GROMACS .gro file of C-alpha atoms in nm:
model
  212
    1MET     CA    1  -7.863  -4.740   5.772
    2ASN     CA    2  -8.223  -4.624   5.718
    3ARG     CA    3  -8.302  -4.345   5.471
    4PHE     CA    4  -8.352  -4.085   5.749
    5ALA     CA    5  -8.010  -4.152   5.898
    6HIS     CA    6  -7.861  -4.140   5.551
    7PHE     CA    7  -8.036  -3.806   5.480
    8PHE     CA    8  -7.917  -3.646   5.804
    9GLY     CA    9  -7.568  -3.783   5.741
   10ILE     CA   10  -7.563  -3.597   5.408
   11LEU     CA   11  -7.683  -3.278   5.577
   12ALA     CA   12  -7.407  -3.306   5.837
   13ALA     CA   13  -7.144  -3.357   5.566
   14VAL     CA   14  -7.269  -3.054   5.372
   15ALA     CA   15  -7.271  -2.842   5.688
   16SER     CA   16  -6.918  -2.956   5.772
   17PHE     CA   17  -6.798  -2.875   5.419
   18SER     CA   18  -6.963  -2.530   5.429
   19ALA     CA   19  -6.806  -2.452   5.766
   20SER     CA   20  -6.467  -2.561   5.637
   21ALA     CA   21  -6.502  -2.345   5.324
   22ALA     CA   22  -6.609  -2.043   5.530
   23SER     CA   23  -6.313  -2.093   5.761
   24SER     CA   24  -6.069  -2.113   5.468
   25LEU     CA   25  -6.211  -1.794   5.315
   26GLN     CA   26  -6.144  -1.611   5.642
   27ASP     CA   27  -5.774  -1.688   5.597
   28ILE     CA   28  -5.760  -1.507   5.261
   29ASN     CA   29  -5.649  -1.145   5.277
   30TYR     CA   30  -5.803  -0.897   5.037
   31SER     CA   31  -5.915  -0.536   5.031
   32VAL     CA   32  -6.205  -0.369   4.852
   33THR     CA   33  -6.078  -0.066   4.659
   34LYS     CA   34  -6.404   0.017   4.482
   35ASP     CA   35  -6.771  -0.062   4.541
   36GLU     CA   36  -7.017   0.140   4.334
   37SER     CA   37  -7.374   0.070   4.234
   38LYS     CA   38  -7.649   0.215   4.019
   39ARG     CA   39  -7.988   0.148   4.176
   40ASP     CA   40  -8.062  -0.223   4.131
   41ILE     CA   41  -7.923  -0.226   3.777
   42LYS     CA   42  -7.558  -0.298   3.839
   43ARG     CA   43  -7.282  -0.308   4.098
   44VAL     CA   44  -6.909  -0.271   4.022
   45VAL     CA   45  -6.653  -0.395   4.276
   46GLU     CA   46  -6.273  -0.397   4.258
   47ILE     CA   47  -6.067  -0.621   4.487
   48VAL     CA   48  -5.695  -0.650   4.561
   49LEU     CA   49  -5.594  -1.000   4.671
   50ALA     CA   50  -5.282  -1.062   4.877
   51GLU     CA   51  -5.201  -1.351   4.640
   52ARG     CA   52  -5.350  -1.562   4.362
   53VAL     CA   53  -5.612  -1.823   4.453
   54ASP     CA   54  -5.755  -2.121   4.265
   55GLN     CA   55  -6.084  -2.101   4.076
   56PRO     CA   56  -6.309  -2.269   4.339
   57THR     CA   57  -6.180  -2.026   4.603
   58LEU     CA   58  -6.224  -1.731   4.367
   59GLU     CA   59  -6.583  -1.834   4.297
   60ALA     CA   60  -6.654  -1.868   4.669
   61LEU     CA   61  -6.506  -1.523   4.733
   62ALA     CA   62  -6.708  -1.378   4.446
   63ASN     CA   63  -7.030  -1.514   4.594
   64GLN     CA   64  -6.931  -1.380   4.934
   65ILE     CA   65  -6.873  -1.033   4.787
   66LYS     CA   66  -7.199  -1.049   4.592
   67ASP     CA   67  -7.395  -1.148   4.903
   68SER     CA   68  -7.235  -0.869   5.111
   69ASN     CA   69  -7.492  -0.627   4.964
   70PRO     CA   70  -7.857  -0.719   5.029
   71THR     CA   71  -7.974  -0.548   4.708
   72SER     CA   72  -8.059  -0.787   4.427
   73PHE     CA   73  -7.866  -0.633   4.139
   74GLN     CA   74  -7.939  -0.736   3.782
   75ARG     CA   75  -7.564  -0.753   3.718
   76THR     CA   76  -7.261  -0.755   3.948
   77PHE     CA   77  -6.912  -0.704   3.805
   78ILE     CA   78  -6.612  -0.793   4.024
   79GLY     CA   79  -6.256  -0.723   3.908
   80TRP     CA   80  -5.961  -0.881   4.090
   81ARG     CA   81  -5.604  -0.753   4.108
   82ILE     CA   82  -5.302  -0.893   4.293
   83LYS     CA   83  -5.117  -0.693   4.559
   84GLY     CA   84  -4.812  -0.531   4.405
   85GLU     CA   85  -4.973  -0.545   4.060
   86GLU     CA   86  -5.248  -0.288   4.117
   87ASP     CA   87  -5.141  -0.067   3.826
   88GLY     CA   88  -5.197  -0.338   3.569
   89ALA     CA   89  -5.509  -0.494   3.424
   90TYR     CA   90  -5.737  -0.719   3.627
   91TRP     CA   91  -5.591  -1.058   3.709
   92ALA     CA   92  -5.940  -1.207   3.692
   93LYS     CA   93  -6.305  -1.110   3.655
   94THR     CA   94  -6.607  -1.271   3.818
   95ASP     CA   95  -6.922  -1.126   3.666
   96PHE     CA   96  -7.277  -1.216   3.765
   97VAL     CA   97  -7.478  -1.149   3.446
   98PRO     CA   98  -7.681  -1.284   3.622
   99ALA     CA   99  -7.511  -1.628   3.634
  100LEU     CA  100  -7.148  -1.632   3.747
  101ASN     CA  101  -6.892  -1.605   3.467
  102VAL     CA  102  -6.523  -1.645   3.560
  103GLN     CA  103  -6.250  -1.510   3.334
  104PHE     CA  104  -5.875  -1.523   3.404
  105LEU     CA  105  -5.687  -1.239   3.235
  106GLY     CA  106  -5.356  -1.333   3.400
  107ALA     CA  107  -5.194  -1.664   3.487
  108THR     CA  108  -5.388  -1.900   3.711
  109VAL     CA  109  -5.234  -1.983   4.046
  110ALA     CA  110  -5.118  -2.322   3.909
  111ASP     CA  111  -4.955  -2.167   3.601
  112TYR     CA  112  -4.799  -1.890   3.809
  113ASN     CA  113  -4.649  -2.132   4.061
  114LYS     CA  114  -4.515  -2.343   3.775
  115LEU     CA  115  -4.360  -2.033   3.622
  116LYS     CA  116  -4.192  -1.941   3.951
  117THR     CA  117  -4.020  -2.278   3.966
  118THR     CA  118  -3.909  -2.271   3.602
  119SER     CA  119  -3.534  -2.330   3.590
  120ALA     CA  120  -3.325  -2.015   3.554
  121ALA     CA  121  -3.061  -2.209   3.361
  122ALA     CA  122  -2.931  -2.032   3.053
  123ASP     CA  123  -2.639  -2.075   2.811
  124GLY     CA  124  -2.415  -1.843   3.006
  125GLU     CA  125  -2.347  -1.664   3.333
  126VAL     CA  126  -2.683  -1.572   3.492
  127PHE     CA  127  -2.691  -1.229   3.656
  128GLY     CA  128  -3.059  -1.201   3.738
  129SER     CA  129  -3.400  -1.369   3.732
  130TRP     CA  130  -3.734  -1.186   3.755
  131LEU     CA  131  -4.108  -1.246   3.739
  132SER     CA  132  -4.301  -1.001   3.522
  133THR     CA  133  -4.677  -0.949   3.501
  134TRP     CA  134  -4.654  -0.660   3.255
  135GLY     CA  135  -4.895  -0.741   2.971
  136ALA     CA  136  -4.856  -1.114   3.040
  137ASP     CA  137  -4.707  -1.333   3.310
  138TYR     CA  138  -4.357  -1.451   3.227
  139LYS     CA  139  -4.017  -1.523   3.380
  140MET     CA  140  -3.710  -1.329   3.267
  141VAL     CA  141  -3.353  -1.453   3.300
  142GLY     CA  142  -3.056  -1.227   3.227
  143TYR     CA  143  -2.724  -1.385   3.133
  144ARG     CA  144  -2.390  -1.307   2.973
  145LYS     CA  145  -2.239  -1.515   2.694
  146GLY     CA  146  -1.947  -1.445   2.464
  147GLY     CA  147  -1.914  -1.089   2.587
  148LYS     CA  148  -2.280  -1.017   2.512
  149ILE     CA  149  -2.588  -0.973   2.734
  150PHE     CA  150  -2.916  -1.156   2.677
  151ILE     CA  151  -3.256  -1.175   2.847
  152ARG     CA  152  -3.468  -1.485   2.796
  153SER     CA  153  -3.843  -1.461   2.863
  154THR     CA  154  -4.038  -1.780   2.935
  155PHE     CA  155  -4.419  -1.774   2.927
  156THR     CA  156  -4.685  -1.982   3.101
  157ASP     CA  157  -4.745  -2.193   2.787
  158GLY     CA  158  -4.380  -2.300   2.787
  159SER     CA  159  -4.278  -2.083   2.491
  160SER     CA  160  -3.980  -1.849   2.521
  161SER     CA  161  -3.795  -1.572   2.341
  162THR     CA  162  -3.446  -1.429   2.378
  163LYS     CA  163  -3.326  -1.075   2.311
  164GLU     CA  164  -2.981  -0.924   2.312
  165PHE     CA  165  -2.917  -0.609   2.515
  166VAL     CA  166  -2.628  -0.366   2.531
  167PRO     CA  167  -2.515  -0.181   2.844
  168LYS     CA  168  -2.524   0.198   2.830
  169ASN     CA  169  -2.468   0.480   3.073
  170PHE     CA  170  -2.778   0.693   3.115
  171SER     CA  171  -2.785   0.984   3.363
  172GLY     CA  172  -2.498   0.826   3.556
  173ARG     CA  173  -2.668   0.485   3.573
  174SER     CA  174  -2.584   0.163   3.394
  175VAL     CA  175  -2.889   0.045   3.198
  176LEU     CA  176  -2.970  -0.225   2.942
  177VAL     CA  177  -3.098  -0.120   2.600
  178ASP     CA  178  -3.243  -0.349   2.333
  179ALA     CA  179  -2.963  -0.416   2.083
  180GLU     CA  180  -3.213  -0.369   1.799
  181GLY     CA  181  -3.323  -0.031   1.936
  182SER     CA  182  -3.653   0.095   2.078
  183ASP     CA  183  -3.906   0.336   1.926
  184PHE     CA  184  -4.009   0.461   2.270
  185GLY     CA  185  -3.671   0.495   2.439
  186GLU     CA  186  -3.732   0.196   2.664
  187TYR     CA  187  -3.463   0.028   2.871
  188TYR     CA  188  -3.411  -0.191   3.177
  189LEU     CA  189  -3.240  -0.102   3.503
  190VAL     CA  190  -3.137  -0.356   3.768
  191ASN     CA  191  -3.185  -0.164   4.093
  192ALA     CA  192  -3.006  -0.199   4.426
  193HIS     CA  193  -3.255  -0.465   4.541
  194GLY     CA  194  -3.193  -0.678   4.233
  195ASP     CA  195  -3.536  -0.603   4.085
  196LEU     CA  196  -3.569  -0.517   3.715
  197GLU     CA  197  -3.714  -0.171   3.648
  198PHE     CA  198  -3.883  -0.095   3.315
  199TRP     CA  199  -3.814   0.259   3.195
  200GLY     CA  200  -3.940   0.470   2.907
  201GLU     CA  201  -3.955   0.829   2.790
  202ASP     CA  202  -4.190   0.919   3.077
  203GLY     CA  203  -3.988   0.747   3.350
  204SER     CA  204  -4.019   0.415   3.530
  205PHE     CA  205  -4.349   0.238   3.457
  206TYR     CA  206  -4.308  -0.111   3.603
  207THR     CA  207  -4.079  -0.319   3.826
  208ALA     CA  208  -4.036  -0.696   3.792
  209LYS     CA  209  -3.946  -0.858   4.124
  210LYS     CA  210  -3.638  -1.077   4.145
  211THR     CA  211  -3.671  -1.450   4.205
  212ASP     CA  212  -3.434  -1.704   4.357
   0.00000   0.00000   0.00000
């Protein structure tokens, strides 16, 4: 193969890769919930993704969002949340300052998928398993043992902690209260769908979805 054929072969491969990447990005569902700018100084964008994506895909999406505005901003800040977790902190940030800087504030897609498949086995009768993204990403497993109720939380780094809870009747509902007490009147409620609701003095503030 002469050098010209080799050169055009490389160009064709790059074009094919770019087309494939563009096609894959079209399959990703997201919505822009905020897009504000201040002259050419900075642009702030907030995105809600239908689900977590890997870092190369996130970077490609970030560049796509950045290029969607023809203005050459000195800095572009893009914050990413996951659908169903909009009330929490950003899952990730992709900031152009001006070079792209990627920061994951929540579990990466690989860590999250690993967490989902973490065994729900516990030393007793399991009555529920939930995924929580409140403050951190972790899996919760509720089980009964020796007449007591426990909830074990397993985190993305493999560490875990277990707390004992006691059932109480609150406003006609059966709830779970930390056996050691709570300074803010917090408790858990397993709702009719099997999800775990987090409650406090001001009402329900988060719901962890059940897992299989």
